Tab-separated table of C-alpha atoms in Angstrom:
chain	number	residue	atom	x	y	z
J	1	MET	CA	6.958	10.050	1.788
J	2	ALA	CA	10.475	10.322	3.138
J	3	LEU	CA	13.042	8.747	5.448
J	4	THR	CA	14.462	10.017	8.710
J	5	SER	CA	16.129	8.522	11.749
J	6	LEU	CA	13.438	8.031	14.377
J	7	MET	CA	13.483	7.137	18.048
J	8	HIS	CA	11.401	4.119	18.947
J	9	ALA	CA	8.874	3.904	21.770
J	10	PRO	CA	5.702	1.967	22.582
J	11	ALA	CA	2.593	3.361	20.886
J	12	GLN	CA	-0.208	1.338	22.438
J	13	PRO	CA	1.233	-0.299	25.570
J	14	GLY	CA	-0.249	-3.662	26.411
J	15	TYR	CA	-2.015	-3.942	23.054
J	16	THR	CA	-3.501	-7.388	22.452
J	17	PRO	CA	-5.097	-7.822	19.018
J	18	SER	CA	-8.718	-8.945	19.083
J	19	ALA	CA	-9.828	-12.178	17.410
J	20	ASP	CA	-11.382	-10.078	14.630
J	21	ASN	CA	-8.100	-8.230	14.163
J	22	LEU	CA	-6.087	-11.443	13.937
J	23	LYS	CA	-8.555	-12.790	11.377
J	24	ALA	CA	-8.268	-9.543	9.409
J	25	ARG	CA	-4.483	-9.918	9.395
J	26	GLU	CA	-4.836	-13.388	7.865
J	27	THR	CA	-7.231	-12.053	5.224
J	28	PHE	CA	-4.854	-9.187	4.479
J	29	GLN	CA	-1.993	-11.635	3.931
J	30	ASP	CA	-4.194	-13.763	1.697
J	31	ASP	CA	-5.113	-10.741	-0.448
J	32	LYS	CA	-1.509	-10.129	-1.571
J	33	PHE	CA	-2.495	-7.370	-4.035
J	34	GLY	CA	-4.006	-3.924	-3.478
J	35	ILE	CA	-4.234	-0.673	-5.426
J	36	PHE	CA	-3.020	2.612	-3.940
J	37	ILE	CA	-4.804	5.798	-5.047
J	38	HIS	CA	-3.246	9.237	-4.523
J	39	TRP	CA	-5.864	11.825	-5.470
J	40	GLY	CA	-6.557	15.365	-4.352
J	41	ILE	CA	-6.676	18.942	-5.585
J	42	TYR	CA	-2.927	18.714	-6.286
J	43	SER	CA	-3.883	16.711	-9.388
J	44	MET	CA	-5.055	19.995	-10.946
J	45	LEU	CA	-1.456	21.234	-11.083
J	46	ALA	CA	-0.413	17.900	-12.637
J	47	ASP	CA	2.955	17.954	-10.863
J	48	GLY	CA	2.625	15.290	-8.193
J	49	GLU	CA	1.216	15.264	-4.674
J	50	TRP	CA	4.224	17.146	-3.224
J	51	VAL	CA	3.802	20.195	-5.471
J	52	MET	CA	2.725	22.476	-2.588
J	53	HIS	CA	6.010	21.785	-0.785
J	54	ASN	CA	8.223	21.462	-3.860
J	55	LYS	CA	7.105	24.812	-5.302
J	56	ASN	CA	6.731	26.573	-1.920
J	57	LEU	CA	3.130	27.476	-2.724
J	58	ASN	CA	1.392	29.812	-0.289
J	59	TRP	CA	-1.317	27.904	1.540
J	60	GLU	CA	-3.971	30.562	0.885
J	61	GLU	CA	-3.209	30.638	-2.843
J	62	TYR	CA	-3.045	26.847	-3.035
J	63	ALA	CA	-6.477	26.608	-1.373
J	64	LYS	CA	-7.990	28.446	-4.346
J	65	LEU	CA	-7.530	25.265	-6.380
J	66	ALA	CA	-10.488	23.808	-4.512
J	67	SER	CA	-12.928	26.290	-6.031
J	68	GLY	CA	-12.103	24.922	-9.494
J	69	PHE	CA	-11.982	21.222	-8.641
J	70	TYR	CA	-14.800	19.538	-10.546
J	71	PRO	CA	-13.824	15.974	-11.543
J	72	VAL	CA	-16.752	15.462	-13.888
J	73	LYS	CA	-15.457	12.070	-15.129
J	74	PHE	CA	-15.209	10.501	-11.659
J	75	ASN	CA	-17.186	7.265	-11.537
J	76	ALA	CA	-16.701	5.104	-8.463
J	77	ALA	CA	-18.230	2.037	-10.141
J	78	GLU	CA	-15.784	2.275	-13.062
J	79	TRP	CA	-12.813	2.753	-10.734
J	80	ILE	CA	-13.642	-0.257	-8.595
J	81	ALA	CA	-14.492	-2.407	-11.626
J	82	ALA	CA	-11.079	-1.632	-13.164
J	83	ILE	CA	-9.360	-2.401	-9.871
J	84	LYS	CA	-11.297	-5.631	-9.406
J	85	ALA	CA	-10.417	-6.669	-12.950
J	86	SER	CA	-6.725	-6.448	-12.026
J	87	GLY	CA	-7.134	-9.169	-9.414
J	88	ALA	CA	-6.530	-6.751	-6.527
J	89	LYS	CA	-8.553	-7.337	-3.364
J	90	TYR	CA	-8.426	-3.894	-1.726
J	91	ILE	CA	-7.793	-0.219	-2.353
J	92	THR	CA	-6.007	2.338	-0.199
J	93	ILE	CA	-7.078	5.891	-1.028
J	94	THR	CA	-5.884	9.231	0.339
J	95	SER	CA	-8.570	10.613	2.629
J	96	ARG	CA	-6.283	13.550	3.495
J	97	HIS	CA	-2.773	14.119	2.180
J	98	HIS	CA	0.015	16.449	3.353
J	99	ASP	CA	-1.655	19.485	1.746
J	100	GLY	CA	-4.411	19.207	4.366
J	101	PHE	CA	-7.308	18.867	1.911
J	102	SER	CA	-9.883	16.251	2.937
J	103	MET	CA	-11.450	14.144	0.192
J	104	TYR	CA	-14.579	13.464	2.235
J	105	ALA	CA	-17.349	15.323	4.088
J	106	THR	CA	-15.558	16.162	7.314
J	107	LYS	CA	-17.151	18.420	9.903
J	108	GLN	CA	-13.737	19.317	11.353
J	109	SER	CA	-12.842	21.744	8.554
J	110	ASP	CA	-14.590	23.286	5.543
J	111	TYR	CA	-11.435	22.576	3.529
J	112	ASN	CA	-12.892	19.448	1.980
J	113	ILE	CA	-14.302	18.172	-1.297
J	114	VAL	CA	-17.937	18.734	-0.303
J	115	ASP	CA	-17.727	22.214	1.217
J	116	ALA	CA	-14.852	23.805	-0.706
J	117	THR	CA	-15.431	22.586	-4.282
J	118	PRO	CA	-18.254	22.949	-6.821
J	119	PHE	CA	-18.230	19.137	-7.113
J	120	LYS	CA	-19.807	18.780	-3.642
J	121	ARG	CA	-19.672	14.977	-3.666
J	122	ASP	CA	-18.108	12.766	-1.015
J	123	VAL	CA	-15.866	10.532	-3.140
J	124	ILE	CA	-14.816	8.401	-0.157
J	125	HIS	CA	-18.485	7.659	0.546
J	126	GLU	CA	-19.131	6.744	-3.088
J	127	LEU	CA	-16.066	4.507	-3.193
J	128	ALA	CA	-17.030	2.860	0.112
J	129	ASP	CA	-20.466	2.033	-1.277
J	130	GLU	CA	-19.014	0.664	-4.493
J	131	CYS	CA	-16.375	-1.372	-2.675
J	132	ARG	CA	-19.127	-3.112	-0.716
J	133	LYS	CA	-21.097	-3.793	-3.915
J	134	GLN	CA	-18.134	-5.245	-5.792
J	135	GLY	CA	-16.435	-7.063	-2.915
J	136	ILE	CA	-13.304	-4.908	-2.618
J	137	ARG	CA	-11.956	-3.936	0.796
J	138	LEU	CA	-11.491	-0.231	1.571
J	139	HIS	CA	-8.352	1.058	3.319
J	140	LEU	CA	-7.805	4.734	4.057
J	141	TYR	CA	-4.548	6.676	3.831
J	142	TYR	CA	-4.329	9.461	6.427
J	143	SER	CA	-1.533	12.039	6.629
J	144	HIS	CA	-0.049	12.780	10.030
J	145	LEU	CA	1.540	15.975	8.754
J	146	ASP	CA	-0.152	19.113	7.399
J	147	TRP	CA	1.365	21.926	5.300
J	148	ARG	CA	-1.594	24.252	5.922
J	149	ARG	CA	-2.746	24.300	9.539
J	150	ASP	CA	-1.085	26.612	12.051
J	151	ASP	CA	-1.636	24.130	14.889
J	152	TYR	CA	0.742	21.739	13.137
J	153	TYR	CA	3.430	23.343	15.263
J	154	PRO	CA	6.363	23.223	15.786
J	155	LEU	CA	6.696	22.943	12.004
J	156	GLY	CA	8.344	19.864	10.587
J	157	ARG	CA	11.128	19.813	8.042
J	158	THR	CA	8.715	19.990	5.074
J	159	GLY	CA	6.150	22.607	4.119
J	160	LYS	CA	8.135	25.488	5.586
J	161	GLY	CA	7.636	27.628	2.515
J	162	THR	CA	3.823	27.619	2.502
J	163	GLY	CA	3.465	30.985	4.253
J	164	ARG	CA	2.186	30.063	7.707
J	165	THR	CA	2.857	32.968	10.059
J	166	THR	CA	0.732	32.083	13.103
J	167	GLN	CA	1.373	29.386	15.687
J	168	GLY	CA	-1.401	27.197	17.000
J	169	LYS	CA	-1.346	24.473	19.629
J	170	TRP	CA	-0.118	20.966	18.861
J	171	GLU	CA	-2.778	19.560	21.198
J	172	ASP	CA	-5.470	21.100	18.976
J	173	TYR	CA	-3.982	19.413	15.927
J	174	CYS	CA	-3.984	16.033	17.657
J	175	THR	CA	-7.641	16.540	18.595
J	176	PHE	CA	-8.429	17.507	14.989
J	177	MET	CA	-6.828	14.304	13.669
J	178	ASN	CA	-8.640	12.082	16.146
J	179	ASN	CA	-11.965	13.727	15.348
J	180	GLN	CA	-11.371	13.122	11.649
J	181	LEU	CA	-10.404	9.506	12.262
J	182	THR	CA	-13.589	9.043	14.290
J	183	GLU	CA	-15.601	10.320	11.317
J	184	LEU	CA	-13.851	7.957	8.916
J	185	LEU	CA	-14.395	4.979	11.210
J	186	THR	CA	-18.019	5.861	11.929
J	187	ASN	CA	-19.528	7.073	8.650
J	188	TYR	CA	-18.083	4.830	5.939
J	189	GLY	CA	-18.745	1.267	7.016
J	190	PRO	CA	-16.035	-1.331	7.664
J	191	ILE	CA	-12.534	0.043	7.049
J	192	GLY	CA	-9.887	-2.570	6.389
J	193	ALA	CA	-6.936	-0.452	7.478
J	194	ILE	CA	-5.780	3.044	8.376
J	195	TRP	CA	-2.541	3.745	6.485
J	196	PHE	CA	-0.649	6.546	8.245
J	197	ASP	CA	2.090	8.599	6.624
J	198	GLY	CA	4.137	11.642	7.642
J	199	MET	CA	5.486	10.929	11.130
J	200	TRP	CA	8.988	11.276	9.720
J	201	ASP	CA	8.361	15.014	9.208
J	202	LYS	CA	8.820	15.953	12.881
J	203	ASP	CA	12.218	14.410	13.607
J	204	ILE	CA	13.482	17.874	14.590
J	205	HIS	CA	11.026	18.057	17.471
J	206	PRO	CA	12.925	18.664	20.776
J	207	ASP	CA	11.897	15.354	22.332
J	208	GLY	CA	12.715	13.395	19.215
J	209	MET	CA	10.345	11.198	17.237
J	210	THR	CA	8.446	9.258	19.859
J	211	ALA	CA	5.012	7.708	19.983
J	212	LYS	CA	4.193	10.165	22.765
J	213	THR	CA	4.950	13.149	20.544
J	214	TRP	CA	2.348	11.971	18.072
J	215	ASN	CA	-0.195	10.838	20.660
J	216	LEU	CA	-0.206	7.410	19.041
J	217	ASN	CA	-1.537	5.597	22.093
J	218	GLU	CA	-4.758	7.597	21.987
J	219	GLN	CA	-5.004	7.370	18.196
J	220	TYR	CA	-4.376	3.656	17.980
J	221	THR	CA	-6.702	2.921	20.902
J	222	LEU	CA	-9.426	4.995	19.226
J	223	ILE	CA	-9.093	3.001	16.008
J	224	HIS	CA	-9.052	-0.408	17.647
J	225	ARG	CA	-12.017	0.454	19.861
J	226	SER	CA	-14.038	1.889	16.973
J	227	GLN	CA	-13.366	-1.018	14.620
J	228	PRO	CA	-11.395	-3.862	16.228
J	229	ALA	CA	-10.782	-5.528	12.853
J	230	CYS	CA	-9.323	-2.354	11.333
J	231	LEU	CA	-5.589	-2.800	10.807
J	232	ILE	CA	-3.108	-0.023	11.554
J	233	GLY	CA	-0.062	0.548	9.390
J	234	ASN	CA	2.348	3.461	9.636
J	235	ASN	CA	4.789	4.442	6.904
J	236	HIS	CA	7.355	5.769	9.398
J	237	HIS	CA	10.219	3.675	7.971
J	238	ILE	CA	11.170	1.997	11.244
J	239	THR	CA	10.293	-1.265	12.973
J	240	PRO	CA	6.593	-1.168	13.948
J	241	PHE	CA	5.417	0.284	17.247
J	242	ALA	CA	3.247	-1.705	19.634
J	243	GLY	CA	-0.327	-1.256	18.429
J	244	GLU	CA	0.467	-1.507	14.718
J	245	ASP	CA	-0.925	-4.492	12.843
J	246	ILE	CA	0.985	-4.418	9.539
J	247	GLN	CA	4.463	-3.320	8.511
J	248	ILE	CA	4.914	-1.048	5.504
J	249	PHE	CA	7.876	-0.781	3.133
J	250	GLU	CA	8.073	2.090	0.638
J	251	ARG	CA	9.400	1.502	-2.884
J	252	ASP	CA	11.299	-1.580	-1.761
J	253	LEU	CA	10.635	-5.217	-1.052
J	254	PRO	CA	11.192	-6.325	2.552
J	255	GLY	CA	14.898	-6.743	3.203
J	256	GLU	CA	15.883	-4.415	0.355
J	257	ASN	CA	16.762	-0.743	0.566
J	258	LYS	CA	17.446	0.366	-3.003
J	259	ALA	CA	15.291	3.499	-2.602
J	260	GLY	CA	16.792	4.354	0.791
J	261	LEU	CA	13.458	4.178	2.586
J	262	SER	CA	13.312	0.637	3.953
J	263	GLY	CA	16.326	-0.175	6.080
J	264	GLN	CA	14.235	-1.217	9.072
J	265	ASP	CA	14.150	-4.729	10.534
J	266	ILE	CA	11.438	-7.061	9.267
J	267	SER	CA	8.850	-7.832	11.935
J	268	ARG	CA	6.542	-10.847	12.256
J	269	LEU	CA	3.543	-8.708	11.320
J	270	PRO	CA	1.879	-8.969	7.897
J	271	LEU	CA	4.013	-7.081	5.372
J	272	GLU	CA	3.148	-4.667	2.571
J	273	THR	CA	5.324	-2.880	0.048
J	274	CYS	CA	4.011	0.126	-1.868
J	275	GLU	CA	5.306	1.092	-5.300
J	276	THR	CA	4.322	3.442	-8.104
J	277	MET	CA	3.076	2.250	-11.486
J	278	ASN	CA	5.053	5.072	-13.115
J	279	GLY	CA	7.359	7.505	-11.280
J	280	MET	CA	4.953	9.539	-9.126
J	281	TRP	CA	2.257	8.904	-6.544
J	282	GLY	CA	-0.017	11.790	-7.511
J	283	TYR	CA	-0.839	12.622	-11.140
J	284	LYS	CA	2.003	14.273	-13.081
J	285	ILE	CA	1.327	15.128	-16.696
J	286	THR	CA	4.967	14.758	-17.779
J	287	ASP	CA	5.406	11.354	-16.143
J	288	GLN	CA	4.458	8.749	-18.728
J	289	ASP	CA	7.247	6.361	-17.761
J	290	TYR	CA	4.955	3.484	-16.831
J	291	LYS	CA	6.490	0.196	-15.833
J	292	SER	CA	5.823	-2.674	-18.212
J	293	THR	CA	3.194	-5.260	-17.404
J	294	LYS	CA	5.974	-7.829	-17.083
J	295	THR	CA	7.775	-5.669	-14.521
J	296	LEU	CA	4.589	-5.153	-12.502
J	297	ILE	CA	3.695	-8.845	-12.511
J	298	GLN	CA	7.196	-9.830	-11.484
J	299	TYR	CA	7.188	-7.245	-8.673
J	300	LEU	CA	3.907	-8.665	-7.393
J	301	VAL	CA	5.345	-12.185	-7.497
J	302	LYS	CA	8.572	-11.127	-5.779
J	303	ALA	CA	6.556	-9.472	-3.010
J	304	ALA	CA	4.558	-12.661	-2.490
J	305	GLY	CA	7.794	-14.650	-2.392
J	306	LYS	CA	8.946	-12.398	0.432
J	307	ASN	CA	5.635	-13.000	2.218
J	308	ALA	CA	4.431	-9.466	1.483
J	309	ASN	CA	1.543	-7.730	-0.234
J	310	LEU	CA	2.032	-5.329	-3.131
J	311	LEU	CA	0.180	-1.992	-2.967
J	312	MET	CA	0.481	-0.666	-6.530
J	313	ASN	CA	-0.192	3.045	-6.970
J	314	VAL	CA	-2.329	4.856	-9.538
J	315	GLY	CA	-2.628	8.661	-9.637
J	316	PRO	CA	-6.038	9.687	-11.066
J	317	GLN	CA	-6.333	12.697	-13.367
J	318	PRO	CA	-7.947	15.959	-12.208
J	319	ASN	CA	-11.075	15.142	-14.238
J	320	GLY	CA	-11.607	12.017	-12.126
J	321	GLU	CA	-10.492	9.440	-14.667
J	322	LEU	CA	-7.828	6.830	-14.094
J	323	PRO	CA	-5.053	7.320	-16.684
J	324	THR	CA	-5.585	5.188	-19.783
J	325	VAL	CA	-2.188	3.500	-19.504
J	326	ALA	CA	-2.841	2.653	-15.846
J	327	VAL	CA	-6.187	1.049	-16.735
J	328	GLN	CA	-4.439	-0.922	-19.473
J	329	ARG	CA	-1.824	-2.176	-17.019
J	330	LEU	CA	-4.526	-3.152	-14.523
J	331	ARG	CA	-6.360	-5.081	-17.238
J	332	GLU	CA	-3.199	-6.859	-18.381
J	333	MET	CA	-2.231	-7.777	-14.831
J	334	GLY	CA	-5.768	-9.086	-14.413
J	335	GLU	CA	-5.413	-11.374	-17.431
J	336	TRP	CA	-2.362	-12.938	-15.785
J	337	MET	CA	-4.141	-13.128	-12.434
J	338	LYS	CA	-7.092	-14.995	-13.967
J	339	ILE	CA	-4.713	-17.920	-14.366
J	340	TYR	CA	-2.093	-17.505	-11.687
J	341	ALA	CA	-3.852	-15.816	-8.745
J	342	PRO	CA	-4.013	-19.120	-6.787
J	343	THR	CA	-0.201	-19.271	-6.826
J	344	ILE	CA	0.109	-16.011	-4.862
J	345	GLN	CA	-3.216	-15.182	-3.176
J	346	GLY	CA	-3.861	-17.295	-0.113
J	347	THR	CA	-0.197	-18.327	-0.003
J	348	ARG	CA	2.757	-17.519	2.223
J	349	GLY	CA	6.442	-17.141	1.401
J	350	GLY	CA	7.874	-20.498	0.362
J	351	VAL	CA	10.382	-22.767	2.099
J	352	VAL	CA	12.903	-21.985	-0.638
J	353	THR	CA	13.863	-18.368	0.016
J	354	PRO	CA	14.092	-15.834	-2.866
J	355	ARG	CA	16.896	-16.422	-5.357
J	356	ASP	CA	18.229	-14.614	-8.426
J	357	TRP	CA	16.071	-16.859	-10.614
J	358	GLY	CA	12.825	-16.146	-8.744
J	359	VAL	CA	10.809	-16.995	-5.649
J	360	THR	CA	8.553	-19.636	-4.156
J	361	THR	CA	5.170	-19.452	-2.451
J	362	GLN	CA	3.336	-22.176	-0.595
J	363	LYS	CA	-0.010	-23.389	0.635
J	364	GLY	CA	-0.459	-26.612	2.618
J	365	LYS	CA	1.501	-29.370	0.891
J	366	THR	CA	1.980	-27.338	-2.294
J	367	LEU	CA	5.014	-25.279	-3.271
J	368	TYR	CA	4.681	-22.886	-6.211
J	369	VAL	CA	7.983	-22.207	-7.930
J	370	HIS	CA	7.973	-18.870	-9.791
J	371	VAL	CA	10.825	-18.859	-12.294
J	372	LEU	CA	11.335	-15.228	-13.323
J	373	ASN	CA	14.853	-15.179	-14.714
J	374	LEU	CA	16.528	-18.394	-15.801
J	375	ASP	CA	18.455	-19.181	-18.980
J	376	ASP	CA	18.791	-22.908	-18.324
J	377	LYS	CA	16.638	-26.016	-18.741
J	378	ALA	CA	17.137	-27.151	-15.156
J	379	LEU	CA	16.698	-25.694	-11.688
J	380	PHE	CA	17.993	-26.910	-8.333
J	381	LEU	CA	15.930	-26.306	-5.194
J	382	PRO	CA	17.863	-26.687	-1.920
J	383	TYR	CA	14.996	-28.278	-0.008
J	384	ALA	CA	15.160	-31.844	1.248
J	385	GLY	CA	12.854	-31.805	4.245
J	386	ASN	CA	9.867	-33.444	2.552
J	387	LYS	CA	9.241	-36.106	-0.068
J	388	LEU	CA	8.220	-34.632	-3.418
J	389	LYS	CA	5.250	-36.522	-4.872
J	390	SER	CA	4.709	-34.643	-8.138
J	391	ALA	CA	5.827	-31.633	-10.172
J	392	VAL	CA	3.777	-30.047	-12.961
J	393	GLU	CA	3.591	-26.836	-14.933
J	394	PHE	CA	0.837	-24.860	-13.252
J	395	GLU	CA	-1.038	-23.757	-16.376
J	396	SER	CA	-0.625	-26.718	-18.733
J	397	ARG	CA	-0.537	-29.387	-15.997
J	398	ASN	CA	2.248	-31.100	-17.970
J	399	ALA	CA	4.541	-33.199	-15.814
J	400	VAL	CA	7.999	-31.859	-14.989
J	401	ARG	CA	10.846	-34.335	-14.592
J	402	PHE	CA	12.635	-34.258	-11.258
J	403	THR	CA	15.076	-36.095	-9.048
J	404	GLN	CA	15.360	-35.714	-5.286
J	405	ASP	CA	18.184	-36.595	-2.928
J	406	LYS	CA	19.490	-35.508	0.471
J	407	ASP	CA	20.692	-32.171	-0.954
J	408	GLY	CA	17.452	-31.128	-2.607
J	409	ILE	CA	15.426	-31.310	-5.806
J	410	LEU	CA	16.557	-31.003	-9.413
J	411	LEU	CA	13.837	-29.960	-11.844
J	412	LYS	CA	14.370	-30.561	-15.572
J	413	PHE	CA	12.501	-28.649	-18.299
J	414	ASN	CA	11.947	-29.364	-21.982
J	415	ASP	CA	12.529	-25.716	-22.844
J	416	LYS	CA	13.924	-22.619	-21.200
J	417	PRO	CA	11.348	-20.998	-18.879
J	418	HIS	CA	9.109	-18.416	-20.530
J	419	SER	CA	8.338	-14.867	-19.439
J	420	PRO	CA	7.046	-13.180	-17.313
J	421	ASP	CA	6.641	-16.042	-14.832
J	422	TYR	CA	7.063	-19.758	-15.409
J	423	VAL	CA	5.111	-21.323	-12.569
J	424	LEU	CA	5.550	-24.874	-11.359
J	425	GLU	CA	3.354	-26.660	-8.848
J	426	LEU	CA	5.158	-29.095	-6.559
J	427	THR	CA	3.145	-31.377	-4.292
J	428	PHE	CA	4.817	-32.899	-1.230
J	429	ALA	CA	3.879	-35.776	1.027
J	430	ASN	CA	3.503	-33.598	4.106
J	431	GLU	CA	2.520	-30.069	5.043
J	432	LEU	CA	5.238	-27.522	4.342
J	433	PRO	CA	6.587	-25.638	7.359
J	434	LEU	CA	6.042	-21.883	7.520
J	435	ASN	CA	9.093	-19.653	7.557
């Protein structure tokens, strides 16, 4: 994942979302919380998913990892159960990352988990089956770039040290990708979204970074024709192209750019921000700097307050297990979600925009006030467009004192708000307007 300056052009001219697609967008926004999974043979080196590029590993030597990949502890049912317990509604898993290794039984290359490893199991198929059993939606990450194939040419700005000496045809690579996408959309049941990544790699291409360069019209049309409800997101770090159904932000909430990857305008599409639970996307043995449960919960709440989903990443170990700390965090987030899920899932960003003290979410006539950082016993909300009928603490249902005038609402508490999220439920006389 990286940032470049990209030219903008239509990707699927004249695209009109189907009724099923529009419904899927609503469901996606209701979900609010998903789990990202970066897993591949790079986990064996335990140095993150970019190790092939970062260490300039020869593609033929790197490929030998596959012959030793045998994740004996992988259990799709346990993975999905842990994810479901967190309160998440969907997963997004890497079907093929930048190293070019496919984690499913593709017929387009023998460089895949079934043909190239002694494991010989299609983990995407097993996860798809388990997602259907446990009621979790399946989204698939798919890399646009490839550090291995010679038809990924001209080369991009990454993966130049992997030892490719022959030059194939870009048209062949585009055909390869579309054939793989057809497999994923045909053989694994309903797919909630295709999550593209890597377009930013080819900004040095002579005609610039355009939708035409990447053949996006054909790709996006293929996806929407194969599964009209399947959403398309592209982590290209610019305002979405025509034909995309969600907008992605990497390591930043919409409107923020602390990581330097999310300076693009915010569209009217459903929004999603992806973030790591520790420091890396793929498994790294030296990275045990996991964010606290409080930090993760507050990030989820802040995303919801900005009308966005949170896609929280976990990097499984090479033996197929989810890291113990990650499972613990998922469980602890789930305990919070057992109580407070209704205040974020099924909601939209609230009429009171995010503040230093926290955010608001809303549903119908109800405004949920999420107080994340306040050292006072009172809070002023600058909203006067609706008569407030009642205010209560969400969990205890205890009444909260308030006054309302033409300038807004003053809420008064008996004690300072508690951590990680002091949630109030405000009920108004009329439906709240959407931002």
